[in-house]
Structures are given as structure tokens and as C-alpha cells.
GROMACS .gro file of C-alpha atoms in nm:
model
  318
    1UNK     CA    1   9.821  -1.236  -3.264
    2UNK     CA    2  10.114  -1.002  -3.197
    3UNK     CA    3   9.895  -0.867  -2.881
    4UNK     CA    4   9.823  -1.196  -2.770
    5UNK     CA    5  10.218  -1.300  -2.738
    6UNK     CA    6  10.282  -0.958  -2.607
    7UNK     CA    7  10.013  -0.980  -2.294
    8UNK     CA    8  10.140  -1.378  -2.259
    9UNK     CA    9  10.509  -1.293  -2.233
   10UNK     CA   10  10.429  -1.003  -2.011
   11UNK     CA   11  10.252  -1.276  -1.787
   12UNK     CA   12  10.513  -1.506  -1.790
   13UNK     CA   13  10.774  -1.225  -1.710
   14UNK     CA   14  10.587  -1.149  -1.413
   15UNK     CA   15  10.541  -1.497  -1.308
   16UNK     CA   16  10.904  -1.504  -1.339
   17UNK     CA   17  10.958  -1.206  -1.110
   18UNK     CA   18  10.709  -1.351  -0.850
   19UNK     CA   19  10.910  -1.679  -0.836
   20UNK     CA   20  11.263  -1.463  -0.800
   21UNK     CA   21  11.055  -1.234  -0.582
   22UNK     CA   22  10.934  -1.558  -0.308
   23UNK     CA   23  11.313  -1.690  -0.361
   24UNK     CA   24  11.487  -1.375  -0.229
   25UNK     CA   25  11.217  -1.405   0.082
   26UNK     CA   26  11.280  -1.787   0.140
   27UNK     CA   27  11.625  -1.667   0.156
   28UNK     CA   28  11.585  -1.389   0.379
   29UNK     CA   29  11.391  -1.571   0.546
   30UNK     CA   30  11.633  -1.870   0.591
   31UNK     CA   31  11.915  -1.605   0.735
   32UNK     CA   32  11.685  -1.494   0.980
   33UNK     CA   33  11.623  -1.837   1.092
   34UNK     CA   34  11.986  -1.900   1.120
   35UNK     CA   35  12.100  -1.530   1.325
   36UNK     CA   36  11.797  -1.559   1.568
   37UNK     CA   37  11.942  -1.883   1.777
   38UNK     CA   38  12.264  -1.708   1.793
   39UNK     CA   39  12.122  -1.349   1.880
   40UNK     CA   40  11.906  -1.508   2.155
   41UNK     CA   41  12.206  -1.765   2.276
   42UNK     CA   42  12.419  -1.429   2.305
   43UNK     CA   43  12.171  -1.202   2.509
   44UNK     CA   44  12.105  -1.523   2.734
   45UNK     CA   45  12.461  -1.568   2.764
   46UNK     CA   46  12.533  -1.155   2.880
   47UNK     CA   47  12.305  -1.292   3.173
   48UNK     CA   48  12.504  -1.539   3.258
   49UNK     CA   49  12.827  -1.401   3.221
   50UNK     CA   50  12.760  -1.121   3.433
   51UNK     CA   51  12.663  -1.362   3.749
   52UNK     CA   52  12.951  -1.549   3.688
   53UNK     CA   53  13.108  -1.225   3.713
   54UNK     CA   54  12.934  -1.122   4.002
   55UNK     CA   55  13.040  -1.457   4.205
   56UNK     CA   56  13.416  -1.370   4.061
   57UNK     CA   57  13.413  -1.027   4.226
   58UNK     CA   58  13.257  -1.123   4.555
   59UNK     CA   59  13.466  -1.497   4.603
   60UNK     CA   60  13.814  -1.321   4.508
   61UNK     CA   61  13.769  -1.027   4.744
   62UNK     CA   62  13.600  -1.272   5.037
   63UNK     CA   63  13.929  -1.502   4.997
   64UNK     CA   64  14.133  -1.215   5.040
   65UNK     CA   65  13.918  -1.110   5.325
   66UNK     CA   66  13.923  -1.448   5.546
   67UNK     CA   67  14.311  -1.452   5.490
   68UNK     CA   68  14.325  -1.173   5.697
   69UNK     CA   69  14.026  -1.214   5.959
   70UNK     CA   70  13.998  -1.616   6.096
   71UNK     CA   71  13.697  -1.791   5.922
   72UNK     CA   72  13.550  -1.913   6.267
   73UNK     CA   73  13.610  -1.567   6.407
   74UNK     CA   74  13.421  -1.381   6.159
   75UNK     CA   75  13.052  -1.613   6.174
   76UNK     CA   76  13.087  -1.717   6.521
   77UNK     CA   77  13.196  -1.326   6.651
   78UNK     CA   78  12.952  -1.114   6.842
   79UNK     CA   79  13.190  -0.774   6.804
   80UNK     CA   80  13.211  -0.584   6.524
   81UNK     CA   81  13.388  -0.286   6.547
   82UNK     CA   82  13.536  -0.211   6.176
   83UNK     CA   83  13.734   0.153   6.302
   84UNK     CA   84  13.853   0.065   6.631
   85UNK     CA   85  14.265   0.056   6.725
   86UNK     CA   86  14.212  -0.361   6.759
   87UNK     CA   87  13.905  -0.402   6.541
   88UNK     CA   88  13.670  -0.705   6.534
   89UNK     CA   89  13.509  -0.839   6.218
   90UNK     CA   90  13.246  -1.047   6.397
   91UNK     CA   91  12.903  -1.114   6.154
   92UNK     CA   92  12.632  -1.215   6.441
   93UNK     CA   93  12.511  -0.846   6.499
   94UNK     CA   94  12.421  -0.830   6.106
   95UNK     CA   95  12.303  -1.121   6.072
   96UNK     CA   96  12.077  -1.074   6.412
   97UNK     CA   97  11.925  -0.758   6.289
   98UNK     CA   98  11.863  -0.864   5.911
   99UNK     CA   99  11.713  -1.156   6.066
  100UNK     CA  100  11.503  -0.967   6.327
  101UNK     CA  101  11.359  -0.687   6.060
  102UNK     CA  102  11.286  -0.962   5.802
  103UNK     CA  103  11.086  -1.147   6.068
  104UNK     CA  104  10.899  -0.821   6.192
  105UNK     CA  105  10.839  -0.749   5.833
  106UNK     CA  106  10.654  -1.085   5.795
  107UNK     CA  107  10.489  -1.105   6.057
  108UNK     CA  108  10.326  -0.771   5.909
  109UNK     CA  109  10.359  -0.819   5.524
  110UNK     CA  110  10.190  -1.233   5.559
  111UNK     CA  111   9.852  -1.168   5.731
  112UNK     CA  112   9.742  -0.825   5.565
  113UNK     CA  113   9.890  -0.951   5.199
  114UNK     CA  114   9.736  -1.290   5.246
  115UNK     CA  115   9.384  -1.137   5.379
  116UNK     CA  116   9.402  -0.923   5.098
  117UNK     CA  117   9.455  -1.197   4.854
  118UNK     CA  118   9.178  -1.408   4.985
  119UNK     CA  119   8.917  -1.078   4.951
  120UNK     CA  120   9.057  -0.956   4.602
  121UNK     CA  121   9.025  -1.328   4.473
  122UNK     CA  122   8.705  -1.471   4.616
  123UNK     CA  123   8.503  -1.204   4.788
  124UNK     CA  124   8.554  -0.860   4.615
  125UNK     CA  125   8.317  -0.777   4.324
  126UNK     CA  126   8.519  -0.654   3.987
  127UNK     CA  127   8.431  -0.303   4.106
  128UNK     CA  128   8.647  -0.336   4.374
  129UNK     CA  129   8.900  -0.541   4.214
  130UNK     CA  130   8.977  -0.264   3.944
  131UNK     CA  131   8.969  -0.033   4.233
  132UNK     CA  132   9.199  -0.162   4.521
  133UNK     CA  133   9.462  -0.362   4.259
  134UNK     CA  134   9.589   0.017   4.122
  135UNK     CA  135   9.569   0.103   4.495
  136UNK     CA  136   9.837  -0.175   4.594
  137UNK     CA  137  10.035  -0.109   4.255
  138UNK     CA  138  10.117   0.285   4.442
  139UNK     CA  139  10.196   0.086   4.712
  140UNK     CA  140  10.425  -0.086   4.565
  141UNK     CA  141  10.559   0.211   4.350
  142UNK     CA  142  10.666   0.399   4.655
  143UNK     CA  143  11.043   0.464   4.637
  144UNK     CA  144  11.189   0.307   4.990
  145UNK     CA  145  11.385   0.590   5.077
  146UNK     CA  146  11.044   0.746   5.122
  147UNK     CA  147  10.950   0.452   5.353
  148UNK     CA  148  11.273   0.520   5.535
  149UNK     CA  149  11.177   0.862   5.618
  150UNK     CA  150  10.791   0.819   5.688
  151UNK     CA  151  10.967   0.497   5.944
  152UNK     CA  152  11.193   0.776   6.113
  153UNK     CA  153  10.961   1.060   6.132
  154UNK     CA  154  10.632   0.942   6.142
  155UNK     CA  155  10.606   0.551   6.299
  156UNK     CA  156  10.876   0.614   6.528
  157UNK     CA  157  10.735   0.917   6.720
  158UNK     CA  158  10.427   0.707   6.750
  159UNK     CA  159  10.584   0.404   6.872
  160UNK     CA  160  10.796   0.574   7.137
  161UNK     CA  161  10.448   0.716   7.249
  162UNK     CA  162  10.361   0.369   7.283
  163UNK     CA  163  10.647   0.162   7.414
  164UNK     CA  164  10.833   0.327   7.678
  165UNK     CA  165  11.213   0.320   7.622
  166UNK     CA  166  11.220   0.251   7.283
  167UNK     CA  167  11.513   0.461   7.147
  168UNK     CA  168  11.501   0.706   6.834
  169UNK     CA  169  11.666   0.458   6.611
  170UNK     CA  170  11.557   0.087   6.660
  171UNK     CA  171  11.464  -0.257   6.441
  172UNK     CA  172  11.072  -0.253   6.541
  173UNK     CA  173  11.011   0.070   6.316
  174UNK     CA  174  11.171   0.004   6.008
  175UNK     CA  175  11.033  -0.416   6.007
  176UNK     CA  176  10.677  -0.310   6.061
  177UNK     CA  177  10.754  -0.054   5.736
  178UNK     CA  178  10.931  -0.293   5.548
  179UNK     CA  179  10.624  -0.516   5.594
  180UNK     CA  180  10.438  -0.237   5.475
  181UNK     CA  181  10.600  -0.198   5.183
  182UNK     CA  182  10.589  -0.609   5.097
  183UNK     CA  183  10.237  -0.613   5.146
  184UNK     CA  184  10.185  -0.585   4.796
  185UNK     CA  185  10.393  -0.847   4.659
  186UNK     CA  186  10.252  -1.098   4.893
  187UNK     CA  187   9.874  -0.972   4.813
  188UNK     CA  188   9.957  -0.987   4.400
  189UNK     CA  189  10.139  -1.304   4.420
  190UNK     CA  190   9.923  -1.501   4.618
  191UNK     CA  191   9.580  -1.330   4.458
  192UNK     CA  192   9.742  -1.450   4.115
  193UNK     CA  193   9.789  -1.809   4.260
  194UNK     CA  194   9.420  -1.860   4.398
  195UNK     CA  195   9.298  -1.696   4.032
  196UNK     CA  196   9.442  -1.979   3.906
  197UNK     CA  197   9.272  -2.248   4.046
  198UNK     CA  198   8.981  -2.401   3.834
  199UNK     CA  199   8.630  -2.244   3.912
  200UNK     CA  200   8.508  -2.600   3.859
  201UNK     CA  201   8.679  -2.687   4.221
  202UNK     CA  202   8.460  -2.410   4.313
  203UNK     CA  203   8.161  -2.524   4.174
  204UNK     CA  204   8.207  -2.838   4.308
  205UNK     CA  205   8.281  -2.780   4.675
  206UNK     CA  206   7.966  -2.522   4.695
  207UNK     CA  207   7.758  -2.785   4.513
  208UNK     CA  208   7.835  -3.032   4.860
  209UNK     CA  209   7.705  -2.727   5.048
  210UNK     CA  210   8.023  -2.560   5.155
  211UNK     CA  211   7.992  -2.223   5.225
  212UNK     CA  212   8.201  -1.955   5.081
  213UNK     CA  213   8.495  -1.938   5.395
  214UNK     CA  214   8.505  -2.305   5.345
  215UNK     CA  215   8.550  -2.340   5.003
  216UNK     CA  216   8.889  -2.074   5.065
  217UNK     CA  217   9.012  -2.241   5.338
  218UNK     CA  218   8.978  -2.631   5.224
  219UNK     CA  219   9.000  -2.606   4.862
  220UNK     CA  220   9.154  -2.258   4.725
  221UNK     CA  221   9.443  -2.214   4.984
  222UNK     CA  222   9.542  -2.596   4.950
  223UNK     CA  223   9.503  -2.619   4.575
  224UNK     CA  224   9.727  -2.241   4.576
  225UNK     CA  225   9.954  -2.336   4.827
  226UNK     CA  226  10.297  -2.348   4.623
  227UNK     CA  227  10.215  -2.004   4.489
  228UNK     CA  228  10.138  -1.829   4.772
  229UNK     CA  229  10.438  -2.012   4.989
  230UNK     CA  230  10.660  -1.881   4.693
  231UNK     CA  231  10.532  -1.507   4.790
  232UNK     CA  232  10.629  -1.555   5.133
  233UNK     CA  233  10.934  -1.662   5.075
  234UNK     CA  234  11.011  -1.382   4.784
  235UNK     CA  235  10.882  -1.136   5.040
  236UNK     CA  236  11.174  -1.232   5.287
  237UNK     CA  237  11.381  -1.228   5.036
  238UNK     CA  238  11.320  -0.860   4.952
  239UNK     CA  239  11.314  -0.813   5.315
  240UNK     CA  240  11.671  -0.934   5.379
  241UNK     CA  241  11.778  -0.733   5.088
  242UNK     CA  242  11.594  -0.355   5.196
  243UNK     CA  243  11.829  -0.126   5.229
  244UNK     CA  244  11.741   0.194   5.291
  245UNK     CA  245  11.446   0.184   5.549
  246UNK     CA  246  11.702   0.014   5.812
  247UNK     CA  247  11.993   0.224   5.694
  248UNK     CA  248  11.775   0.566   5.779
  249UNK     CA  249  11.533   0.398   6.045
  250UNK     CA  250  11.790   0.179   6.218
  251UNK     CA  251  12.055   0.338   6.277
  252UNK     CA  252  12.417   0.206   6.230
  253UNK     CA  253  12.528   0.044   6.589
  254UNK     CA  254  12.600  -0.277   6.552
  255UNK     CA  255  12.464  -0.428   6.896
  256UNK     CA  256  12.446  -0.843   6.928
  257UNK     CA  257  12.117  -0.830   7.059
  258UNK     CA  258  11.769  -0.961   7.062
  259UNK     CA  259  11.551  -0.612   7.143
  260UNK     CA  260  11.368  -0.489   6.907
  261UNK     CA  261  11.361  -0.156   7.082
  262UNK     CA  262  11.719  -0.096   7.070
  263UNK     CA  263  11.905   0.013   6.738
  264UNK     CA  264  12.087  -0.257   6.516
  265UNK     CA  265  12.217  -0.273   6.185
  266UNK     CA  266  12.154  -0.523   5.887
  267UNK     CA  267  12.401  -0.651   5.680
  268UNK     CA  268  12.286  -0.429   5.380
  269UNK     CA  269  12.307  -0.126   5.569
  270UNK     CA  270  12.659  -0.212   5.680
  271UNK     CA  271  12.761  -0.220   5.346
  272UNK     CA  272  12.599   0.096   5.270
  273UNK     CA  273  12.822   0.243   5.563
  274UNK     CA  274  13.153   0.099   5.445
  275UNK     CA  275  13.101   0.169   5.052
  276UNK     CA  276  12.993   0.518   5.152
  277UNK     CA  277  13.252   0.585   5.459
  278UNK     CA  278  13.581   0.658   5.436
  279UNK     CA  279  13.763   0.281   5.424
  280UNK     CA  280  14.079   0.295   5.216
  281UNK     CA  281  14.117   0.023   4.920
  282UNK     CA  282  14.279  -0.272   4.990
  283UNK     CA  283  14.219  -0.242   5.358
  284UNK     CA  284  14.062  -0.523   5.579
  285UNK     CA  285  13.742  -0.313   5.624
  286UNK     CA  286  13.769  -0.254   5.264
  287UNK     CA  287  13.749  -0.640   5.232
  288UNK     CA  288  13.515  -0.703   5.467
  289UNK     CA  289  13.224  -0.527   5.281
  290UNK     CA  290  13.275  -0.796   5.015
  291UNK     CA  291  13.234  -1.089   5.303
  292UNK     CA  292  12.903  -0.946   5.407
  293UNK     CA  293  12.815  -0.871   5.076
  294UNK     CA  294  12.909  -1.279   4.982
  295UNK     CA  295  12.726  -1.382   5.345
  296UNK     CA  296  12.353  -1.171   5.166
  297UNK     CA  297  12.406  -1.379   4.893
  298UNK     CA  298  12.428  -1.692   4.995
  299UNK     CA  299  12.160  -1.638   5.231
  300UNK     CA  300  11.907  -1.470   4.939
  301UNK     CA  301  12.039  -1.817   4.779
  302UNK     CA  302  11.941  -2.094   5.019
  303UNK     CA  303  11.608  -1.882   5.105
  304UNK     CA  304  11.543  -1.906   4.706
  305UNK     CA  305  11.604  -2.282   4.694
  306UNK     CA  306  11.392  -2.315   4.978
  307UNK     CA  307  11.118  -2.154   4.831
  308UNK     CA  308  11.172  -2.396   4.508
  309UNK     CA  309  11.183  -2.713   4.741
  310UNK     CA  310  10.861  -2.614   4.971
  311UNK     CA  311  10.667  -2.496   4.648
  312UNK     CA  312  10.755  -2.820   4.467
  313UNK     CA  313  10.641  -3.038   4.791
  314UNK     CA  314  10.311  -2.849   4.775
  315UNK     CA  315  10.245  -2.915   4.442
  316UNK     CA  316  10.326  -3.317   4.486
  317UNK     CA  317  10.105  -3.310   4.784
  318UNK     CA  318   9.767  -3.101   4.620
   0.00000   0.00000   0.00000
């Protein structure tokens, strides 16, 4: 009998320590539940503070910068000449050449990446796939200063061979290396947004006898459409902002012009030259790397929202 009340109030002691044992977890459990929203709200806030700090930075400098240099002046000006006795803060010959390499850079980086999309998605065999994908991820991987330097020692030469006139530092070399180098964000993008279409559209267009090109072209690039508009758009995006391939490749004169065999500078390469130059604080030049710097971002802005409206009016129409 004594045994038998022993081994039952050793049972109901550990019955007793399971219960205290599943409390203290509940509890634990309940804290957790309670720290996590706040953890989470706090690292998503860091994100946002530090663009709000960002926009701080850039707008208080820019308003100090256009109280010295005329609004009108500085987007309507075709001079800029920062170090001159009377200088001239006039944006056009930035904005020309960022423009200008960002367009030769698509017009390279859009017809290879897409290609390449359509042929890793529909045609090539897994084989293939698992080869060519790691082959565009070195691509990709390829720091751009190296681009810079295989633009100005290798493309150029070759160029200059081929185009008579075309000086050692130009915009046609570094946008046909920039394209290079975007090639694989346009091929990954767009491959992942034909993946994603439903075989059974597949299916069903080759069931009505459409052959394989047709089936891409009517069905898979309409029915991926927003994606693969998105990559474009993401691609000139990264365009606009390259740095270093048009800082090396480009050269720094800042000519208002529209030939691509002459040398111009981009707007990030301008600020590359006045962060790294010799422009005192506080001085206008000083200042004016913070316009330029505001003028990238609100064009890497609008592009973005463009990208957002045009892949949203895709979707509503396919």
C-alpha cells in the first residue's frame, strides 16, 4: 500500500511539473508573440528612416544650391563648366549623356536578354538550362570597374578600327558595355516571368496546332508581358545609375551633344568627379553635386513608377 501512494504521488508530482512546465512555455511563448511586432515594426522602420534621411540630405543641400544658381538656368543650361572664373551650372550635358548611354545600353541589353529568355524558358533542354543560367550569374558577378577597363582597353581600340573619328573616350563604348553587363538581369527577369505562365496555356495553344514560335510569341510573351516590361525598365534604371564604366570609358567633358563618338559625361560620373576633386565645402560646386545627385533620383523615381504603371496596364489587359 505504502508503494502504491508512493509511485501515485510521484505521478501526480510530475503531472504537476508538466502543467508548470507547459505554463512557463505559454508564457514564453506569449512574450515572444508580443516583442516580434515591435522587433519587425523597428527594423522596417530603420528602412524608412534612412530614406527619409536620404531625401533630408539631398532637398536641404539642393535648396541651398538653387539659391545660388537660377532654377531655370540650371535644367534649361547647355554649359557646364563647374572650375571656370564665371562658371555655369547648366544640367543638359548630363542629362544628354546619361540619357544617350542608357539608350545604347538597351538597345544592346533588350534583344540579347530577351532572346535569351525566350531560349532558356521554352527551347533549351534542362541540360542547358543548368548550364548557361551559372554562365549569366558570372556575368552578372563581374565587378563594373572591370567592365570599365575591358570598355577602355579592349572595345574601344576595336571600335576606333571600325568607325573612323571616334575619339579615345566616347558614349558608344561604355553603352554597348553597360548593355553587356544588363544582359543578365533582363535574361533572369524576363526567363522568370515566362516560367510563370501556366503550361496548360501551353498545352492548349499546341493542341490548336500552333507551333512552338507561335505559342512564344501569341501566348507566353503576352501572358509575361508585365514581367518582362518590369526588366526593361529595371535595366534602365541600373543603366542611368552605372557609374564606373562611363566614369573610366567616357571621359569627363561635359559636351551638349548628340554624337555618340565624341566623349560626354553622365550625371553619376559628374558626381564622382566633384566628390573626388578638389571642391571646397560649402562652395556652389560643392552644392551642385547634391542637385545632380537630387536630379538621378527623381529620374530613377519616375522611371520606377513607370515601370509600376506599364506593368499594371499589362496585367489588366492579359
Amino acid at each position: 500500500m505504502e508503494a502504491n501512494s508512493a509511485i501515485k504521488e510521484g505521478n501526480a508530482v510530475n503531472v504537476r511539473e508538466m502543467i508548470e512546465e507547459k505554463k512557463s512555455k505559454r508564457s514564453m511563448t506569449n512574450v515572444i508573440e508580443l516583442i516580434m511586432p515591435k522587433v519587425l515594426l523597428a527594423i522596417a522602420t530603420i528602412s524608412i528612416l534612412t530614406t527619409i534621411g536620404i531625401l533630408f540630405t539631398l532637398l536641404s543641400e539642393t535648396i541651398e544650391f538653387f539659391s545660388r544658381v537660377p532654377f531655370l538656368d540650371f535644367f534649361t543650361g547647355t554649359v557646364l563648366r563647374p572650375l571656370s572664373q564665371n562658371p555655369e551650372f547648366g544640367v543638359l550635358p548630363l542629362l544628354t549623356g546619361t540619357i544617350i548611354s542608357s539608350v545604347i545600353a538597351m538597345f544592346v541589353a533588350v534583344p540579347i536578354g530577351l532572346m535569351t529568355a525566350i531560349y532558356l524558358s521554352e527551347y533549351a533542354s534542362d541540360k542547358i538550362r543548368r548550364l548557361l543560367k551559372p554562365m549569366l550569374e558570372i556575368l552578372a558577378g563581374i565587378p563594373t570597374i572591370v567592365y570599365g577597363f575591358f570598355a577602355f582597353t579592349f572595345v574601344t581600340p576595336i571600335l576606333r578600327e571600325l568607325i573612323p573619328g571616334l575619339q579615345a573616350t566616347n558614349i558608344l563604348s561604355p553603352g554597348i558595355v553597360m548593355g553587356i553587363m544588363i544582359i543578365p538581369m533582363v535574361a533572369s527577369l524576363s526567363e522568370d516571368a515566362m516560367s510563370s505562365v501556366p503550361n496548360s496555356m501551353r498545352e492548349g495553344a499546341l493542341a490548336l496546332g500552333s507551333t512552338k514560335l507561335e505559342v512564344t510569341k501569341k501566348v507566353i510573351i503576352p501572358a509575361a508581358m508585365s514581367g518582362i516590361v518590369a526588366s526593361f525598365v529595371l535595366g534602365i534604371s541600373r543603366a542611368i545609375g552605372e557609374t564606373m564604366i562611363v566614369t573610366i570609358a567616357s571621359g569627363s567633358s561635359k559636351n551638349f551633344t548628340f554624337d555618340i563618338t565624341q566623349s560626354m559625361q553622365t550625371m553619376t560620373a559628374y558626381i564622382v568627379e566633384v566628390s573626388s576633386g578638389d571642391a571646397p565645402s560649402g562652395s556652389t560646386i560643392y552644392y551642385s553635386l547634391y542637385a545632380v545627385a537630387m536630379t538621378l533620383f527623381v529620374f530613377t523615381f519616375l522611371m520606377n513608377l513607370l515601370a509600376r504603371y506599364i506593368s499594371r496596364k499589362f496585367r489588366e489587359e492579359y
